[in-house]
Amino acid sequence: MPVFAANLSMMFNEWPFLDRFAAAADAGFTAVEYLFPYEFPPEAISERLVRNNLEQALFNLPPGDWAAGERGIAALPGRFDALKSDVGRALEYASATGVKRLHLMAGIADPHDEAAAACYRRSVTYTAGRLAEAGIDLVLEPINARNMPGYYLNDFGAAEQLITELELPNLKLQFDIYHRQVMHGDVAMALRRLMPVTGHIQIASIPSRHEPDGEELNFTYLFDEIDRLAYDGFVGCEYIPRAGTLDGLKWFEPFRRS
C-alpha cells in the first residue's frame, strides 16, 4: 500500500502553516512534504513532526528569489557560491526534521545553453555529494512548461540521462505523475522503466491538478502498479483541493491512518 505524504504547501491551506501538521495527522496522514520550510525555525517544524507522529518525506532546497520569479539557481551561471550556501541551510533543516530526500530546483534557463548545462551538472554533483555525507538522497524533478514556462529540466529523458551519466548512488528521479502526463504521457510504462532510479513520487489529477480521483488517469490502477513495482518510498499529494481539503479526501479513505 502506498504511503501518502500530504503536501502542506497545497493542502490544508485552511490552517496556518505550522497548524497544518496536526490537521494532516488528524486526517490520517503519516507523512508530510512541502515546498520550503525556511520561513520557520527548524526547531518549530521538528516539534510539529514529533508531536503529531509524522515523517518528513521531502522538501526543496532554497530556490533563489522566489518572489522575483526565480525557480531554483542550479542551472544559473554565476550562482554557484549561493547554491553552496543554500545547501548548508537546507542541511540544517534536514537534520532537524530527519528528512531523507531533498529536491534541487534547476531554475529558469535554456536547456540547450552549454553554460547552463555545465552549471547544472556541477551543481547537481556538488549537492549530491554534500547530501550523501548526511545520508540524504538528492532528487531531480522534471517540470512541465505549461505550469513553469522556461524551466531548465523540462524532460524526463534529460533527467534520466543525467542521473545515469553521473552514477551517483544518492541521485534519484522525482517522478511527478502530473508532470509526466502533461509532458509525455505513458505513465505506467514510464514507472516500470524508471522505478530503479525513482526516489520520490507525486500525484495530482490531470489536467486540473486536483485530487487523484479521476480525469485523464486511472489512479486506482496506478496505485496498484506502484505496489506491484515494490516502491517503498513516499507518494506526495502535490495537488490543489477542488474545495476544502477535508471535503476532497474521499479518495484517501482506504489509505488513512486510523
PDB file of C-alpha atoms in Angstrom:
ATOM      1  CA  MET A   1       0.000   0.000   0.000  1.00  0.00           C
ATOM      2  CA  PRO A   2       1.464   3.400  -0.935  1.00  0.00           C
ATOM      3  CA  VAL A   3       2.450   5.698   1.921  1.00  0.00           C
ATOM      4  CA  PHE A   4       0.970   9.097   1.094  1.00  0.00           C
ATOM      5  CA  ALA A   5       2.505  12.374   2.244  1.00  0.00           C
ATOM      6  CA  ALA A   6       0.252  15.410   2.475  1.00  0.00           C
ATOM      7  CA  ASN A   7       1.746  18.398   0.684  1.00  0.00           C
ATOM      8  CA  LEU A   8       1.305  21.209   3.198  1.00  0.00           C
ATOM      9  CA  SER A   9       2.054  23.924   0.651  1.00  0.00           C
ATOM     10  CA  MET A  10      -1.034  22.977  -1.362  1.00  0.00           C
ATOM     11  CA  MET A  11      -3.268  21.092   1.075  1.00  0.00           C
ATOM     12  CA  PHE A  12      -4.691  22.198   4.423  1.00  0.00           C
ATOM     13  CA  ASN A  13      -4.383  25.864   3.479  1.00  0.00           C
ATOM     14  CA  GLU A  14      -7.398  26.492   5.712  1.00  0.00           C
ATOM     15  CA  TRP A  15      -4.892  26.391   8.606  1.00  0.00           C
ATOM     16  CA  PRO A  16      -1.741  28.459   9.273  1.00  0.00           C
ATOM     17  CA  PHE A  17       1.339  26.563   8.120  1.00  0.00           C
ATOM     18  CA  LEU A  18       2.500  25.250  11.480  1.00  0.00           C
ATOM     19  CA  ASP A  19      -1.030  24.079  12.297  1.00  0.00           C
ATOM     20  CA  ARG A  20      -1.247  22.065   9.086  1.00  0.00           C
ATOM     21  CA  PHE A  21       0.862  19.277  10.604  1.00  0.00           C
ATOM     22  CA  ALA A  22      -1.801  18.493  13.188  1.00  0.00           C
ATOM     23  CA  ALA A  23      -4.549  18.837  10.584  1.00  0.00           C
ATOM     24  CA  ALA A  24      -2.815  16.348   8.296  1.00  0.00           C
ATOM     25  CA  ALA A  25      -2.281  13.889  11.138  1.00  0.00           C
ATOM     26  CA  ASP A  26      -5.905  14.209  12.203  1.00  0.00           C
ATOM     27  CA  ALA A  27      -6.945  13.439   8.622  1.00  0.00           C
ATOM     28  CA  GLY A  28      -4.996  10.176   8.740  1.00  0.00           C
ATOM     29  CA  PHE A  29      -1.686  11.059   7.057  1.00  0.00           C
ATOM     30  CA  THR A  30       1.538   9.627   8.458  1.00  0.00           C
ATOM     31  CA  ALA A  31       3.912  11.829   6.441  1.00  0.00           C
ATOM     32  CA  VAL A  32       4.126  15.345   5.053  1.00  0.00           C
ATOM     33  CA  GLU A  33       6.026  17.283   2.426  1.00  0.00           C
ATOM     34  CA  TYR A  34       6.011  20.932   1.342  1.00  0.00           C
ATOM     35  CA  LEU A  35       7.895  23.278  -0.928  1.00  0.00           C
ATOM     36  CA  PHE A  36      10.015  25.271   1.525  1.00  0.00           C
ATOM     37  CA  PRO A  37      10.360  25.371   5.329  1.00  0.00           C
ATOM     38  CA  TYR A  38      12.696  28.344   5.555  1.00  0.00           C
ATOM     39  CA  GLU A  39      10.254  30.951   6.918  1.00  0.00           C
ATOM     40  CA  PHE A  40      10.061  28.991  10.171  1.00  0.00           C
ATOM     41  CA  PRO A  41      12.721  27.878  12.669  1.00  0.00           C
ATOM     42  CA  PRO A  42      13.785  24.260  12.111  1.00  0.00           C
ATOM     43  CA  GLU A  43      13.033  23.520  15.760  1.00  0.00           C
ATOM     44  CA  ALA A  44       9.420  24.602  15.308  1.00  0.00           C
ATOM     45  CA  ILE A  45       8.934  22.221  12.398  1.00  0.00           C
ATOM     46  CA  SER A  46      10.669  19.381  14.217  1.00  0.00           C
ATOM     47  CA  GLU A  47       8.371  19.866  17.195  1.00  0.00           C
ATOM     48  CA  ARG A  48       5.266  19.616  14.982  1.00  0.00           C
ATOM     49  CA  LEU A  49       6.534  16.436  13.375  1.00  0.00           C
ATOM     50  CA  VAL A  50       7.250  14.775  16.695  1.00  0.00           C
ATOM     51  CA  ARG A  51       4.055  15.961  18.372  1.00  0.00           C
ATOM     52  CA  ASN A  52       1.917  14.588  15.535  1.00  0.00           C
ATOM     53  CA  ASN A  53       3.920  11.406  14.878  1.00  0.00           C
ATOM     54  CA  LEU A  54       4.648  12.423  11.287  1.00  0.00           C
ATOM     55  CA  GLU A  55       7.548  11.622   8.977  1.00  0.00           C
ATOM     56  CA  GLN A  56       9.097  14.332   6.835  1.00  0.00           C
ATOM     57  CA  ALA A  57       9.037  12.940   3.310  1.00  0.00           C
ATOM     58  CA  LEU A  58      10.552  15.754   1.251  1.00  0.00           C
ATOM     59  CA  PHE A  59      11.163  19.448   0.846  1.00  0.00           C
ATOM     60  CA  ASN A  60      13.041  21.613  -1.639  1.00  0.00           C
ATOM     61  CA  LEU A  61      16.399  23.247  -1.243  1.00  0.00           C
ATOM     62  CA  PRO A  62      16.171  27.072  -1.292  1.00  0.00           C
ATOM     63  CA  PRO A  63      15.003  28.233  -4.754  1.00  0.00           C
ATOM     64  CA  GLY A  64      16.685  31.621  -5.035  1.00  0.00           C
ATOM     65  CA  ASP A  65      14.446  34.685  -5.032  1.00  0.00           C
ATOM     66  CA  TRP A  66      11.035  33.066  -5.474  1.00  0.00           C
ATOM     67  CA  ALA A  67       9.149  36.379  -5.268  1.00  0.00           C
ATOM     68  CA  ALA A  68      11.266  37.737  -8.135  1.00  0.00           C
ATOM     69  CA  GLY A  69      10.441  34.741 -10.315  1.00  0.00           C
ATOM     70  CA  GLU A  70      13.431  32.508  -9.667  1.00  0.00           C
ATOM     71  CA  ARG A  71      12.640  28.803  -9.612  1.00  0.00           C
ATOM     72  CA  GLY A  72      15.967  27.463  -8.438  1.00  0.00           C
ATOM     73  CA  ILE A  73      19.521  28.516  -9.258  1.00  0.00           C
ATOM     74  CA  ALA A  74      21.290  25.234 -10.022  1.00  0.00           C
ATOM     75  CA  ALA A  75      21.474  25.922 -13.770  1.00  0.00           C
ATOM     76  CA  LEU A  76      22.229  29.634 -13.447  1.00  0.00           C
ATOM     77  CA  PRO A  77      25.867  30.513 -14.198  1.00  0.00           C
ATOM     78  CA  GLY A  78      27.411  32.753 -11.573  1.00  0.00           C
ATOM     79  CA  ARG A  79      25.248  31.461  -8.702  1.00  0.00           C
ATOM     80  CA  PHE A  80      27.361  28.541  -7.522  1.00  0.00           C
ATOM     81  CA  ASP A  81      28.534  30.225  -4.320  1.00  0.00           C
ATOM     82  CA  ALA A  82      24.934  30.997  -3.419  1.00  0.00           C
ATOM     83  CA  LEU A  83      23.999  27.395  -4.114  1.00  0.00           C
ATOM     84  CA  LYS A  84      26.712  26.148  -1.754  1.00  0.00           C
ATOM     85  CA  SER A  85      25.327  28.369   0.987  1.00  0.00           C
ATOM     86  CA  ASP A  86      21.798  27.150   0.260  1.00  0.00           C
ATOM     87  CA  VAL A  87      22.873  23.528   0.585  1.00  0.00           C
ATOM     88  CA  GLY A  88      24.237  24.249   4.046  1.00  0.00           C
ATOM     89  CA  ARG A  89      20.991  25.917   5.050  1.00  0.00           C
ATOM     90  CA  ALA A  90      18.912  23.014   3.754  1.00  0.00           C
ATOM     91  CA  LEU A  91      21.056  20.538   5.683  1.00  0.00           C
ATOM     92  CA  GLU A  92      20.251  22.378   8.921  1.00  0.00           C
ATOM     93  CA  TYR A  93      16.539  21.767   8.293  1.00  0.00           C
ATOM     94  CA  ALA A  94      17.221  18.205   7.176  1.00  0.00           C
ATOM     95  CA  SER A  95      18.987  17.489  10.451  1.00  0.00           C
ATOM     96  CA  ALA A  96      16.079  18.906  12.443  1.00  0.00           C
ATOM     97  CA  THR A  97      13.346  17.104  10.515  1.00  0.00           C
ATOM     98  CA  GLY A  98      15.028  13.783   9.727  1.00  0.00           C
ATOM     99  CA  VAL A  99      14.146  14.047   6.040  1.00  0.00           C
ATOM    100  CA  LYS A 100      15.965  11.579   3.780  1.00  0.00           C
ATOM    101  CA  ARG A 101      15.461  13.244   0.392  1.00  0.00           C
ATOM    102  CA  LEU A 102      15.702  16.831  -0.858  1.00  0.00           C
ATOM    103  CA  HIS A 103      14.716  18.294  -4.221  1.00  0.00           C
ATOM    104  CA  LEU A 104      17.043  20.652  -6.070  1.00  0.00           C
ATOM    105  CA  MET A 105      15.247  23.052  -8.402  1.00  0.00           C
ATOM    106  CA  ALA A 106      17.111  23.800 -11.634  1.00  0.00           C
ATOM    107  CA  GLY A 107      15.887  27.297 -12.418  1.00  0.00           C
ATOM    108  CA  ILE A 108      14.708  29.190 -15.473  1.00  0.00           C
ATOM    109  CA  ALA A 109      17.322  28.596 -18.168  1.00  0.00           C
ATOM    110  CA  ASP A 110      17.662  27.293 -21.717  1.00  0.00           C
ATOM    111  CA  PRO A 111      18.363  23.535 -21.595  1.00  0.00           C
ATOM    112  CA  HIS A 112      20.320  23.879 -24.847  1.00  0.00           C
ATOM    113  CA  ASP A 113      22.665  26.507 -23.408  1.00  0.00           C
ATOM    114  CA  GLU A 114      26.076  24.935 -22.802  1.00  0.00           C
ATOM    115  CA  ALA A 115      26.899  27.213 -19.874  1.00  0.00           C
ATOM    116  CA  ALA A 116      23.619  26.388 -18.147  1.00  0.00           C
ATOM    117  CA  ALA A 117      24.147  22.673 -18.755  1.00  0.00           C
ATOM    118  CA  ALA A 118      27.658  22.747 -17.312  1.00  0.00           C
ATOM    119  CA  CYS A 119      26.477  24.767 -14.319  1.00  0.00           C
ATOM    120  CA  TYR A 120      23.587  22.409 -13.643  1.00  0.00           C
ATOM    121  CA  ARG A 121      25.803  19.344 -13.835  1.00  0.00           C
ATOM    122  CA  ARG A 122      28.284  20.932 -11.421  1.00  0.00           C
ATOM    123  CA  SER A 123      25.528  21.967  -9.019  1.00  0.00           C
ATOM    124  CA  VAL A 124      23.911  18.542  -9.011  1.00  0.00           C
ATOM    125  CA  THR A 125      27.233  16.806  -8.441  1.00  0.00           C
ATOM    126  CA  TYR A 126      28.176  19.127  -5.584  1.00  0.00           C
ATOM    127  CA  THR A 127      24.768  18.969  -3.896  1.00  0.00           C
ATOM    128  CA  ALA A 128      24.535  15.190  -4.155  1.00  0.00           C
ATOM    129  CA  GLY A 129      27.985  14.904  -2.600  1.00  0.00           C
ATOM    130  CA  ARG A 130      27.114  17.149   0.341  1.00  0.00           C
ATOM    131  CA  LEU A 131      23.818  15.345   0.928  1.00  0.00           C
ATOM    132  CA  ALA A 132      25.490  11.934   0.724  1.00  0.00           C
ATOM    133  CA  GLU A 133      27.624  12.865   3.723  1.00  0.00           C
ATOM    134  CA  ALA A 134      24.398  13.187   5.722  1.00  0.00           C
ATOM    135  CA  GLY A 135      22.796  10.032   4.298  1.00  0.00           C
ATOM    136  CA  ILE A 136      20.293  12.013   2.225  1.00  0.00           C
ATOM    137  CA  ASP A 137      19.167  11.437  -1.371  1.00  0.00           C
ATOM    138  CA  LEU A 138      19.003  14.237  -3.920  1.00  0.00           C
ATOM    139  CA  VAL A 139      16.006  14.100  -6.258  1.00  0.00           C
ATOM    140  CA  LEU A 140      15.557  15.897  -9.569  1.00  0.00           C
ATOM    141  CA  GLU A 141      12.063  16.679 -10.857  1.00  0.00           C
ATOM    142  CA  PRO A 142      11.216  17.406 -14.496  1.00  0.00           C
ATOM    143  CA  ILE A 143       8.537  20.136 -14.545  1.00  0.00           C
ATOM    144  CA  ASN A 144       6.257  20.843 -17.484  1.00  0.00           C
ATOM    145  CA  ALA A 145       6.423  24.111 -19.411  1.00  0.00           C
ATOM    146  CA  ARG A 146       2.706  24.810 -19.026  1.00  0.00           C
ATOM    147  CA  ASN A 147       2.992  25.228 -15.271  1.00  0.00           C
ATOM    148  CA  MET A 148       6.532  26.610 -15.205  1.00  0.00           C
ATOM    149  CA  PRO A 149       7.495  28.197 -18.551  1.00  0.00           C
ATOM    150  CA  GLY A 150      11.217  28.251 -19.238  1.00  0.00           C
ATOM    151  CA  TYR A 151      12.170  25.724 -16.564  1.00  0.00           C
ATOM    152  CA  TYR A 152      15.509  24.114 -17.351  1.00  0.00           C
ATOM    153  CA  LEU A 153      14.679  20.485 -16.522  1.00  0.00           C
ATOM    154  CA  ASN A 154      11.543  20.022 -18.609  1.00  0.00           C
ATOM    155  CA  ASP A 155      12.057  16.480 -19.922  1.00  0.00           C
ATOM    156  CA  PHE A 156      12.080  13.079 -18.198  1.00  0.00           C
ATOM    157  CA  GLY A 157      14.591  11.744 -20.707  1.00  0.00           C
ATOM    158  CA  ALA A 158      17.053  14.501 -19.860  1.00  0.00           C
ATOM    159  CA  ALA A 159      16.713  13.778 -16.144  1.00  0.00           C
ATOM    160  CA  GLU A 160      17.194  10.049 -16.683  1.00  0.00           C
ATOM    161  CA  GLN A 161      20.258  10.659 -18.846  1.00  0.00           C
ATOM    162  CA  LEU A 162      21.917  12.908 -16.275  1.00  0.00           C
ATOM    163  CA  ILE A 163      21.209  10.507 -13.405  1.00  0.00           C
ATOM    164  CA  THR A 164      22.607   7.614 -15.453  1.00  0.00           C
ATOM    165  CA  GLU A 165      25.712   9.503 -16.559  1.00  0.00           C
ATOM    166  CA  LEU A 166      26.665  10.843 -13.141  1.00  0.00           C
ATOM    167  CA  GLU A 167      26.325   7.426 -11.469  1.00  0.00           C
ATOM    168  CA  LEU A 168      25.897   8.946  -8.008  1.00  0.00           C
ATOM    169  CA  PRO A 169      24.247   6.423  -5.676  1.00  0.00           C
ATOM    170  CA  ASN A 170      22.113   9.029  -3.894  1.00  0.00           C
ATOM    171  CA  LEU A 171      20.931  10.844  -7.049  1.00  0.00           C
ATOM    172  CA  LYS A 172      17.341   9.905  -7.898  1.00  0.00           C
ATOM    173  CA  LEU A 173      14.353  10.938 -10.000  1.00  0.00           C
ATOM    174  CA  GLN A 174      11.350  12.724  -8.535  1.00  0.00           C
ATOM    175  CA  PHE A 175       8.569  11.168 -10.617  1.00  0.00           C
ATOM    176  CA  ASP A 176       5.645  13.567 -10.562  1.00  0.00           C
ATOM    177  CA  ILE A 177       2.805  11.754 -12.322  1.00  0.00           C
ATOM    178  CA  TYR A 178       1.044  15.023 -13.128  1.00  0.00           C
ATOM    179  CA  HIS A 179       4.101  16.500 -14.870  1.00  0.00           C
ATOM    180  CA  ARG A 180       4.826  13.200 -16.628  1.00  0.00           C
ATOM    181  CA  GLN A 181       1.336  13.010 -18.111  1.00  0.00           C
ATOM    182  CA  VAL A 182       1.404  16.642 -19.272  1.00  0.00           C
ATOM    183  CA  MET A 183       4.840  16.282 -20.886  1.00  0.00           C
ATOM    184  CA  HIS A 184       4.948  12.737 -22.208  1.00  0.00           C
ATOM    185  CA  GLY A 185       2.006  10.561 -21.165  1.00  0.00           C
ATOM    186  CA  ASP A 186       2.678   6.802 -20.972  1.00  0.00           C
ATOM    187  CA  VAL A 187       2.757   6.969 -17.180  1.00  0.00           C
ATOM    188  CA  ALA A 188       2.522   3.275 -16.279  1.00  0.00           C
ATOM    189  CA  MET A 189       5.241   2.184 -18.704  1.00  0.00           C
ATOM    190  CA  ALA A 190       7.460   5.041 -17.533  1.00  0.00           C
ATOM    191  CA  LEU A 191       7.002   3.981 -13.909  1.00  0.00           C
ATOM    192  CA  ARG A 192       8.085   0.472 -14.821  1.00  0.00           C
ATOM    193  CA  ARG A 193      11.164   1.637 -16.710  1.00  0.00           C
ATOM    194  CA  LEU A 194      12.234   4.396 -14.334  1.00  0.00           C
ATOM    195  CA  MET A 195      11.456   2.773 -10.980  1.00  0.00           C
ATOM    196  CA  PRO A 196      15.106   1.730 -10.438  1.00  0.00           C
ATOM    197  CA  VAL A 197      16.134   5.415 -10.389  1.00  0.00           C
ATOM    198  CA  THR A 198      12.991   6.830  -8.735  1.00  0.00           C
ATOM    199  CA  GLY A 199      13.374   8.257  -5.236  1.00  0.00           C
ATOM    200  CA  HIS A 200      10.046  10.050  -4.813  1.00  0.00           C
ATOM    201  CA  ILE A 201       6.619  10.060  -6.476  1.00  0.00           C
ATOM    202  CA  GLN A 202       3.992  12.808  -6.554  1.00  0.00           C
ATOM    203  CA  ILE A 203       0.383  12.784  -7.716  1.00  0.00           C
ATOM    204  CA  ALA A 204      -2.412  15.062  -8.917  1.00  0.00           C
ATOM    205  CA  SER A 205      -5.234  14.729 -11.405  1.00  0.00           C
ATOM    206  CA  ILE A 206      -4.690  15.781 -14.995  1.00  0.00           C
ATOM    207  CA  PRO A 207      -5.430  18.363 -16.344  1.00  0.00           C
ATOM    208  CA  SER A 208      -6.852  20.208 -13.312  1.00  0.00           C
ATOM    209  CA  ARG A 209      -4.178  19.280 -10.734  1.00  0.00           C
ATOM    210  CA  HIS A 210      -6.814  18.414  -8.156  1.00  0.00           C
ATOM    211  CA  GLU A 211      -7.443  15.260  -6.114  1.00  0.00           C
ATOM    212  CA  PRO A 212      -6.247  11.989  -7.706  1.00  0.00           C
ATOM    213  CA  ASP A 213      -9.740  10.640  -8.243  1.00  0.00           C
ATOM    214  CA  GLY A 214     -10.350  10.737 -11.971  1.00  0.00           C
ATOM    215  CA  GLU A 215      -9.964  12.841 -15.121  1.00  0.00           C
ATOM    216  CA  GLU A 216      -7.319  11.517 -17.553  1.00  0.00           C
ATOM    217  CA  LEU A 217      -5.745   8.797 -15.395  1.00  0.00           C
ATOM    218  CA  ASN A 218      -6.931   5.720 -13.503  1.00  0.00           C
ATOM    219  CA  PHE A 219      -5.240   6.272 -10.155  1.00  0.00           C
ATOM    220  CA  THR A 220      -6.555   3.053  -8.640  1.00  0.00           C
ATOM    221  CA  TYR A 221      -4.635   1.207 -11.332  1.00  0.00           C
ATOM    222  CA  LEU A 222      -1.539   3.372 -10.836  1.00  0.00           C
ATOM    223  CA  PHE A 223      -1.529   2.880  -7.059  1.00  0.00           C
ATOM    224  CA  ASP A 224      -1.723  -0.877  -7.614  1.00  0.00           C
ATOM    225  CA  GLU A 225       1.098  -0.614 -10.144  1.00  0.00           C
ATOM    226  CA  ILE A 226       3.278   1.303  -7.691  1.00  0.00           C
ATOM    227  CA  ASP A 227       2.744  -1.517  -5.194  1.00  0.00           C
ATOM    228  CA  ARG A 228       3.450  -4.172  -7.819  1.00  0.00           C
ATOM    229  CA  LEU A 229       6.752  -2.466  -8.586  1.00  0.00           C
ATOM    230  CA  ALA A 230       7.690  -2.738  -4.878  1.00  0.00           C
ATOM    231  CA  TYR A 231       8.213   1.006  -4.497  1.00  0.00           C
ATOM    232  CA  ASP A 232       8.936   1.631  -0.821  1.00  0.00           C
ATOM    233  CA  GLY A 233       9.131   5.432  -0.763  1.00  0.00           C
ATOM    234  CA  PHE A 234       6.526   8.130  -0.243  1.00  0.00           C
ATOM    235  CA  VAL A 235       3.841   9.326  -2.641  1.00  0.00           C
ATOM    236  CA  GLY A 236       3.451  13.074  -2.259  1.00  0.00           C
ATOM    237  CA  CYS A 237      -0.029  14.563  -2.658  1.00  0.00           C
ATOM    238  CA  GLU A 238       1.005  17.696  -4.533  1.00  0.00           C
ATOM    239  CA  TYR A 239      -2.446  18.764  -5.620  1.00  0.00           C
ATOM    240  CA  ILE A 240      -4.757  21.750  -5.197  1.00  0.00           C
ATOM    241  CA  PRO A 241      -8.017  20.726  -3.487  1.00  0.00           C
ATOM    242  CA  ARG A 242     -11.120  21.460  -5.537  1.00  0.00           C
ATOM    243  CA  ALA A 243     -12.858  22.860  -2.470  1.00  0.00           C
ATOM    244  CA  GLY A 244     -11.958  22.255   1.155  1.00  0.00           C
ATOM    245  CA  THR A 245      -9.059  19.894   1.825  1.00  0.00           C
ATOM    246  CA  LEU A 246     -11.078  17.583   4.069  1.00  0.00           C
ATOM    247  CA  ASP A 247     -14.022  17.523   1.660  1.00  0.00           C
ATOM    248  CA  GLY A 248     -11.725  16.148  -1.047  1.00  0.00           C
ATOM    249  CA  LEU A 249     -10.225  13.219   0.877  1.00  0.00           C
ATOM    250  CA  LYS A 250     -12.723  10.521  -0.087  1.00  0.00           C
ATOM    251  CA  TRP A 251     -10.065   9.001  -2.382  1.00  0.00           C
ATOM    252  CA  PHE A 252      -7.760   8.689   0.661  1.00  0.00           C
ATOM    253  CA  GLU A 253     -10.129   6.685   2.877  1.00  0.00           C
ATOM    254  CA  PRO A 254      -8.614   3.259   2.072  1.00  0.00           C
ATOM    255  CA  PHE A 255      -5.146   4.533   2.986  1.00  0.00           C
ATOM    256  CA  ARG A 256      -5.673   6.747   6.032  1.00  0.00           C
ATOM    257  CA  ARG A 257      -4.176   6.034   9.445  1.00  0.00           C
ATOM    258  CA  SER A 258      -6.936   5.024  11.827  1.00  0.00           C
TER     259      SER A 258
END
